[in-house]
Amino acid sequence: MNFTSRRRTHHRSEETEGPGLTALLPPPSVPGLDPDRELLLKQALLREAAVTEPRGGLAPRASRPRRRLVRVMVPAVACALAVGGVVVVNLADAPGRGGTTAAPGGRTPGTSEAAQLLDRIALAAAGQEQPTVRADQFVYIESKVAFAGQSAGGGEVTMPPAHTRQVWLSADGSRPGLLREEGEPDSLLGGDAPVYDLDGRGATPRPRTAHKKAASISDPTHEYVASLPTDPDALLKLIRDETHGQGQDPDQRAFTAIGDLLAETWAPPQVGAALYQAAAKIPGVTVIDAATDAAGREGVAVARTAHGQQTQWIFDRTTYAFLGERTVLTESGDAGPAGAVVGTSAVLTRAAVDRTGETPAPTTA
């Protein structure tokens, strides 16, 4: 909810004004916190104070009740990608479908509530313990995913059951990764096919490796993600610059890019915290009271709406750990009715392994 400042209706004495201003000062150092976590804590407390501190005699804001789902109408599917006789619905770049209307269960766009939640999520991310990933290792991510599809002949868009997705990504990008999805053949990732040089007629072709494309926000390696700026302003600028031209809405491009990094990379704690702080600076980010990931885990979500659909990042209510993503239609159309889920995921495991196909040993409680 956007809060509009109201004129003070009465004056307080200098004695009562003093403590109110003091309460807005940065908090003192917290023993036992490293400088990065202390800075995050200060930012979170100051931002929360800016919203909840009763200024000018205003009464504190009352907590808002949860709202029921609201259904709105939607346009036709803008584009579809036909692969193997199946059309995968993609609404994200539909022309003229920008906007930040809250989806069912969402709050008013621009509310500082989303920034407060992302501050707490960033603080939790900064405090996570994560082992060092060696350059010669692979980042392994296992998840449950499901995406709505439509047969090549048309007809109703359907949402299949969630299936297991496993991905192995070379930490430094020097070796091919692997994608393994339930019911599909394995796919190599990032493995450039060899290029053959011929020294002369009749000579034996000599293989060489083609020049490898540099890592980027859209095609990251673990080493690249680990090198990202931890200043949220610098990070957001980098993301905006690197995603320029990838869609008509720069804010949605940035939000989507951050979501992709959260879902299928393993950012170091300080980089992860910066990603959440950068997301808090994107206009139109909202809070969803309740959302469920592909594994059935219910949590609170941070979301942004554009092009007739809403992208939701789902977090554990207690630990603020990232659970997964969900894409929900905000308007009705060929893709389905408003409120229909057309994409869902749940991150189950992240680990460092030595080779593709290897899975981490199960942990015991």
Coordinates of C-alpha atoms in Angstrom, one line a residue:
M1 CA 0.0 0.0 0.0
N2 CA 1.3 3.5 -0.8
F3 CA 1.2 5.7 2.2
T4 CA 0.5 9.4 1.7
S5 CA 1.8 11.8 4.4
R6 CA -0.9 13.6 6.4
R7 CA -0.6 17.1 7.9
R8 CA 0.0 17.1 11.6
T9 CA -3.1 18.1 13.6
H10 CA -1.3 19.0 16.8
H11 CA 2.1 19.9 18.0
R12 CA 4.2 18.2 20.6
S13 CA 6.6 19.8 23.0
E14 CA 10.4 19.8 22.4
E15 CA 10.7 17.2 25.1
T16 CA 8.5 14.7 23.3
E17 CA 9.9 15.5 19.8
G18 CA 13.4 14.6 20.9
P19 CA 13.0 10.8 21.4
G20 CA 11.1 10.5 18.1
L21 CA 14.1 11.9 16.2
T22 CA 16.5 9.8 18.2
A23 CA 14.6 6.6 17.3
L24 CA 15.3 7.3 13.6
L25 CA 19.1 7.4 14.1
P26 CA 21.0 4.3 12.8
P27 CA 21.2 1.5 15.4
P28 CA 24.4 1.0 17.3
S29 CA 26.9 -1.7 16.4
V30 CA 25.6 -5.2 17.1
P31 CA 28.2 -7.4 18.8
G32 CA 29.1 -10.6 17.0
L33 CA 28.1 -9.5 13.5
D34 CA 30.5 -9.0 10.7
P35 CA 30.5 -5.6 9.0
D36 CA 28.4 -6.8 6.0
R37 CA 25.7 -8.2 8.1
E38 CA 25.7 -5.2 10.5
L39 CA 25.3 -2.9 7.5
L40 CA 22.3 -5.0 6.2
L41 CA 20.7 -4.9 9.6
K42 CA 21.1 -1.1 9.9
Q43 CA 19.5 -0.7 6.4
A44 CA 16.6 -3.0 7.3
L45 CA 15.9 -1.3 10.6
L46 CA 16.1 2.2 9.1
R47 CA 13.8 1.3 6.2
E48 CA 11.3 -0.2 8.6
A49 CA 11.5 2.8 10.9
A50 CA 10.8 5.1 7.9
V51 CA 7.4 3.3 7.4
T52 CA 6.3 2.3 10.9
E53 CA 7.6 5.3 13.0
P54 CA 4.5 7.5 13.9
R55 CA 5.6 10.9 12.7
G56 CA 4.0 14.2 13.3
G57 CA 1.5 12.7 15.8
L58 CA 0.2 10.0 13.4
A59 CA -1.0 6.8 15.0
P60 CA 1.0 3.6 14.1
R61 CA -0.2 1.7 11.1
A62 CA -2.5 -1.2 11.8
S63 CA -1.7 -4.5 10.3
R64 CA -3.7 -5.2 7.2
P65 CA -6.0 -8.2 6.8
R66 CA -5.3 -10.7 4.0
R67 CA -7.3 -10.2 0.9
R68 CA -9.0 -12.9 -1.1
L69 CA -8.1 -13.6 -4.8
V70 CA -9.3 -11.1 -7.3
R71 CA -9.9 -12.2 -10.9
V72 CA -9.4 -9.9 -13.8
M73 CA -9.6 -10.5 -17.6
V74 CA -6.7 -11.2 -19.9
P75 CA -5.6 -11.0 -23.6
A76 CA -4.7 -13.8 -26.0
V77 CA -1.4 -15.6 -25.7
A78 CA 1.2 -13.4 -27.4
C79 CA 3.8 -15.9 -28.5
A80 CA 4.5 -19.6 -28.3
L81 CA 7.5 -21.8 -29.0
A82 CA 6.7 -25.1 -30.8
V83 CA 9.1 -27.8 -29.8
G84 CA 8.5 -31.5 -30.6
G85 CA 4.8 -30.9 -31.3
V86 CA 4.3 -29.1 -28.0
V87 CA 3.8 -25.3 -27.7
V88 CA 5.2 -23.7 -24.5
V89 CA 3.3 -20.6 -23.6
N90 CA 5.4 -17.5 -23.2
L91 CA 3.7 -14.2 -22.3
A92 CA 6.6 -12.3 -20.9
D93 CA 7.4 -10.2 -24.0
A94 CA 3.9 -9.6 -25.3
P95 CA 3.8 -6.0 -26.7
G96 CA 1.6 -3.5 -25.0
R97 CA 1.0 -5.7 -21.9
G98 CA 3.1 -3.8 -19.4
G99 CA 1.9 -2.6 -16.1
T100 CA 2.0 -3.6 -12.4
T101 CA -1.5 -4.5 -11.5
A102 CA -1.4 -6.8 -8.5
A103 CA -2.4 -10.4 -9.2
P104 CA -4.8 -12.3 -7.0
G105 CA -3.7 -11.9 -3.4
G106 CA -1.2 -9.2 -4.3
R107 CA -0.8 -5.9 -2.5
T108 CA -0.8 -2.4 -4.1
P109 CA 2.3 -1.9 -6.3
G110 CA 5.0 0.3 -5.0
T111 CA 4.4 -0.5 -1.4
S112 CA 7.4 -0.3 0.9
E113 CA 6.2 -3.6 2.5
A114 CA 8.0 -5.5 -0.3
A115 CA 11.2 -3.5 0.4
Q116 CA 11.0 -4.4 4.1
L117 CA 10.5 -8.1 3.3
L118 CA 13.4 -8.1 0.8
D119 CA 15.6 -6.4 3.5
R120 CA 14.8 -9.3 5.9
I121 CA 15.4 -11.8 3.2
A122 CA 18.8 -10.2 2.3
L123 CA 19.8 -10.2 5.9
A124 CA 19.1 -13.9 6.2
A125 CA 20.9 -14.6 2.9
A126 CA 24.0 -12.8 4.1
G127 CA 24.1 -15.0 7.2
Q128 CA 24.0 -18.3 5.4
E129 CA 27.0 -20.6 5.4
Q130 CA 28.1 -21.9 2.0
P131 CA 31.1 -24.1 1.1
T132 CA 33.6 -22.8 -1.4
V133 CA 33.0 -24.1 -4.9
R134 CA 36.2 -25.0 -6.6
A135 CA 36.8 -23.9 -10.2
D136 CA 37.0 -27.5 -11.4
Q137 CA 33.7 -28.5 -9.7
F138 CA 30.1 -28.4 -10.8
V139 CA 27.2 -26.6 -9.2
Y140 CA 24.4 -29.2 -8.8
I141 CA 20.8 -28.0 -8.5
E142 CA 17.8 -30.3 -8.2
S143 CA 14.3 -28.9 -8.5
K144 CA 10.7 -29.8 -9.3
V145 CA 9.3 -27.9 -12.3
A146 CA 6.1 -27.7 -14.4
F147 CA 5.2 -25.4 -17.2
A148 CA 1.8 -25.1 -19.0
G149 CA 1.8 -26.2 -22.6
Q150 CA -0.4 -26.6 -25.6
S151 CA -0.4 -29.1 -28.4
A152 CA 0.7 -27.9 -31.8
G153 CA -2.8 -28.3 -33.1
G154 CA -4.1 -25.8 -30.5
G155 CA -6.8 -26.4 -27.9
E156 CA -6.8 -25.8 -24.2
V157 CA -3.5 -25.0 -22.4
T158 CA -2.8 -27.6 -19.8
M159 CA -0.5 -27.7 -16.8
P160 CA 1.3 -31.1 -16.4
P161 CA 2.4 -32.6 -13.1
A162 CA 5.6 -31.3 -11.7
H163 CA 8.7 -33.4 -12.6
T164 CA 12.3 -33.6 -11.4
R165 CA 14.9 -31.4 -13.0
Q166 CA 18.6 -31.9 -12.3
V167 CA 21.3 -29.6 -13.7
W168 CA 25.1 -29.7 -13.4
L169 CA 26.8 -26.4 -14.2
S170 CA 30.6 -26.1 -14.6
A171 CA 31.8 -23.6 -12.0
D172 CA 34.2 -21.8 -14.3
G173 CA 32.4 -22.7 -17.5
S174 CA 35.4 -24.7 -18.9
R175 CA 33.6 -28.0 -19.1
P176 CA 30.2 -29.0 -20.5
G177 CA 27.4 -29.2 -18.0
L178 CA 24.4 -31.5 -18.0
L179 CA 20.6 -31.2 -17.9
R180 CA 18.5 -34.2 -16.9
E181 CA 14.8 -33.9 -16.8
E182 CA 12.4 -36.7 -15.9
G183 CA 11.1 -38.4 -19.1
E184 CA 13.6 -36.6 -21.4
P185 CA 17.0 -37.6 -22.8
D186 CA 20.0 -35.9 -21.1
S187 CA 21.2 -32.7 -22.7
L188 CA 24.8 -31.3 -22.6
L189 CA 25.0 -27.7 -21.5
G190 CA 27.6 -25.2 -22.6
G191 CA 29.6 -27.8 -24.5
D192 CA 30.8 -26.2 -27.7
A193 CA 31.0 -28.7 -30.6
P194 CA 34.6 -29.1 -31.8
V195 CA 35.8 -27.1 -34.8
Y196 CA 38.0 -28.9 -37.3
D197 CA 40.9 -27.2 -39.1
L198 CA 42.2 -28.7 -42.4
D199 CA 45.9 -28.0 -43.0
G200 CA 45.8 -29.0 -46.6
R201 CA 44.0 -31.2 -49.1
G202 CA 44.0 -34.8 -48.0
A203 CA 45.2 -33.9 -44.5
T204 CA 43.6 -35.3 -41.4
P205 CA 41.1 -32.8 -39.9
R206 CA 42.6 -31.3 -36.7
P207 CA 40.0 -30.5 -33.9
R208 CA 40.2 -27.3 -31.9
T209 CA 37.8 -25.7 -29.5
A210 CA 35.8 -22.8 -30.7
H211 CA 36.1 -19.5 -28.8
K212 CA 33.9 -19.6 -25.8
K213 CA 31.4 -16.8 -25.2
A214 CA 32.1 -14.8 -22.0
A215 CA 29.8 -15.4 -19.1
S216 CA 27.0 -12.8 -18.5
I217 CA 23.9 -12.2 -16.5
S218 CA 21.9 -14.2 -19.1
D219 CA 24.5 -17.0 -19.4
P220 CA 26.3 -17.1 -16.0
T221 CA 28.9 -19.4 -14.5
H222 CA 29.4 -19.8 -10.8
E223 CA 32.6 -17.8 -11.0
Y224 CA 30.8 -15.0 -12.8
V225 CA 28.0 -14.9 -10.2
A226 CA 30.5 -14.9 -7.4
S227 CA 32.2 -11.9 -8.9
L228 CA 29.1 -9.7 -9.1
P229 CA 29.0 -6.4 -7.2
T230 CA 27.7 -6.6 -3.7
D231 CA 26.6 -3.0 -3.9
P232 CA 22.9 -3.2 -4.8
D233 CA 22.9 0.0 -6.9
A234 CA 25.9 -1.1 -8.9
L235 CA 24.5 -4.6 -9.3
L236 CA 21.1 -3.4 -10.5
K237 CA 22.8 -1.1 -13.1
L238 CA 24.9 -4.0 -14.3
I239 CA 21.8 -6.2 -14.7
R240 CA 19.9 -3.5 -16.5
D241 CA 22.8 -2.9 -18.9
E242 CA 23.3 -6.6 -19.7
T243 CA 19.6 -7.3 -20.2
H244 CA 19.1 -4.2 -22.4
G245 CA 17.0 -5.1 -25.5
Q246 CA 15.7 -8.4 -24.0
G247 CA 12.0 -7.2 -23.9
Q248 CA 10.1 -4.0 -23.7
D249 CA 9.9 -3.4 -20.0
P250 CA 13.4 -2.8 -18.4
D251 CA 12.0 -3.2 -14.9
Q252 CA 10.5 -6.6 -15.7
R253 CA 13.7 -7.6 -17.5
A254 CA 15.7 -6.9 -14.4
F255 CA 13.3 -8.7 -12.1
T256 CA 13.2 -11.7 -14.3
A257 CA 17.0 -11.8 -14.6
I258 CA 17.4 -11.7 -10.8
G259 CA 14.8 -14.5 -10.5
D260 CA 16.7 -16.6 -12.9
L261 CA 19.9 -16.2 -10.9
L262 CA 18.1 -17.1 -7.7
A263 CA 16.5 -20.2 -9.2
E264 CA 19.4 -21.9 -10.9
T265 CA 22.7 -20.5 -9.6
W266 CA 24.3 -20.7 -6.2
A267 CA 25.2 -17.2 -5.3
P268 CA 27.6 -16.6 -2.4
P269 CA 25.9 -15.1 0.6
Q270 CA 26.9 -11.5 0.1
V271 CA 26.0 -11.6 -3.6
G272 CA 22.7 -13.2 -2.8
A273 CA 21.9 -10.5 -0.3
A274 CA 22.8 -7.8 -2.9
L275 CA 20.4 -9.5 -5.4
Y276 CA 17.5 -9.1 -3.0
Q277 CA 18.5 -5.5 -2.2
A278 CA 18.7 -4.7 -5.9
A279 CA 15.2 -6.3 -6.4
A280 CA 13.9 -4.0 -3.7
K281 CA 14.8 -1.0 -5.9
I282 CA 12.7 -2.2 -8.8
P283 CA 9.4 -0.3 -9.1
G284 CA 6.2 -2.3 -8.9
V285 CA 7.4 -5.1 -6.6
T286 CA 4.6 -6.4 -4.3
V287 CA 4.1 -8.9 -1.5
I288 CA 1.8 -12.0 -1.9
D289 CA 0.5 -13.3 1.5
A290 CA 0.6 -16.9 0.5
A291 CA 2.0 -18.9 -2.4
T292 CA 2.8 -22.6 -2.9
D293 CA 5.8 -23.9 -4.8
A294 CA 6.0 -27.0 -7.0
A295 CA 6.8 -29.2 -4.1
G296 CA 3.7 -28.1 -2.2
R297 CA 5.6 -25.9 0.3
E298 CA 3.6 -22.8 1.3
G299 CA 5.4 -19.5 1.9
V300 CA 5.3 -15.7 1.4
A301 CA 6.1 -14.3 -2.0
V302 CA 7.7 -11.2 -3.6
A303 CA 6.1 -10.6 -7.0
R304 CA 6.0 -8.3 -10.0
T305 CA 3.2 -8.1 -12.6
A306 CA 3.7 -7.4 -16.3
H307 CA 2.3 -8.5 -19.7
G308 CA -0.8 -10.2 -18.1
Q309 CA 1.1 -12.4 -15.8
Q310 CA 2.7 -12.2 -12.4
T311 CA 6.1 -13.7 -11.5
Q312 CA 6.3 -14.8 -7.8
W313 CA 9.5 -15.6 -5.8
I314 CA 8.4 -17.8 -2.8
F315 CA 10.3 -17.8 0.5
D316 CA 10.0 -19.8 3.7
R317 CA 8.2 -17.7 6.3
T318 CA 10.6 -18.5 9.1
T319 CA 14.1 -18.8 7.5
Y320 CA 13.4 -16.6 4.5
A321 CA 15.1 -19.2 2.3
F322 CA 14.3 -19.1 -1.4
L323 CA 11.8 -22.0 -2.1
G324 CA 10.9 -21.5 -5.8
E325 CA 9.0 -19.5 -8.3
R326 CA 5.5 -19.4 -9.7
T327 CA 3.9 -17.7 -12.7
V328 CA 0.2 -16.7 -12.4
L329 CA -2.0 -15.2 -15.1
T330 CA -3.5 -11.9 -14.0
E331 CA -6.0 -11.7 -16.9
S332 CA -8.0 -14.3 -18.8
G333 CA -7.2 -15.3 -22.4
D334 CA -6.2 -18.1 -24.6
A335 CA -3.6 -19.1 -22.0
G336 CA -6.3 -19.7 -19.4
P337 CA -8.4 -17.9 -16.8
A338 CA -7.0 -15.3 -14.5
G339 CA -5.4 -16.8 -11.5
A340 CA -4.3 -19.9 -13.4
V341 CA -0.7 -21.1 -12.6
V342 CA 1.2 -21.5 -15.9
G343 CA 4.7 -22.1 -14.4
T344 CA 6.0 -23.4 -11.1
S345 CA 9.3 -24.6 -9.6
A346 CA 10.8 -25.7 -6.3
V347 CA 14.5 -25.8 -5.5
L348 CA 15.2 -28.9 -3.5
T349 CA 19.0 -29.2 -3.4
R350 CA 22.1 -27.1 -4.1
A351 CA 25.6 -28.5 -3.8
A352 CA 29.0 -28.7 -5.3
V353 CA 30.0 -32.0 -6.9
D354 CA 33.1 -33.2 -8.8
R355 CA 31.5 -34.5 -12.0
T356 CA 28.3 -34.4 -14.0
G357 CA 25.8 -37.1 -13.1
E358 CA 27.1 -37.1 -9.5
T359 CA 24.6 -36.3 -6.7
P360 CA 25.4 -35.1 -3.2
A361 CA 25.2 -37.6 -0.4
P362 CA 21.9 -37.2 1.5
T363 CA 22.2 -35.4 4.8
T364 CA 21.0 -36.9 8.0
A365 CA 19.1 -35.0 10.6

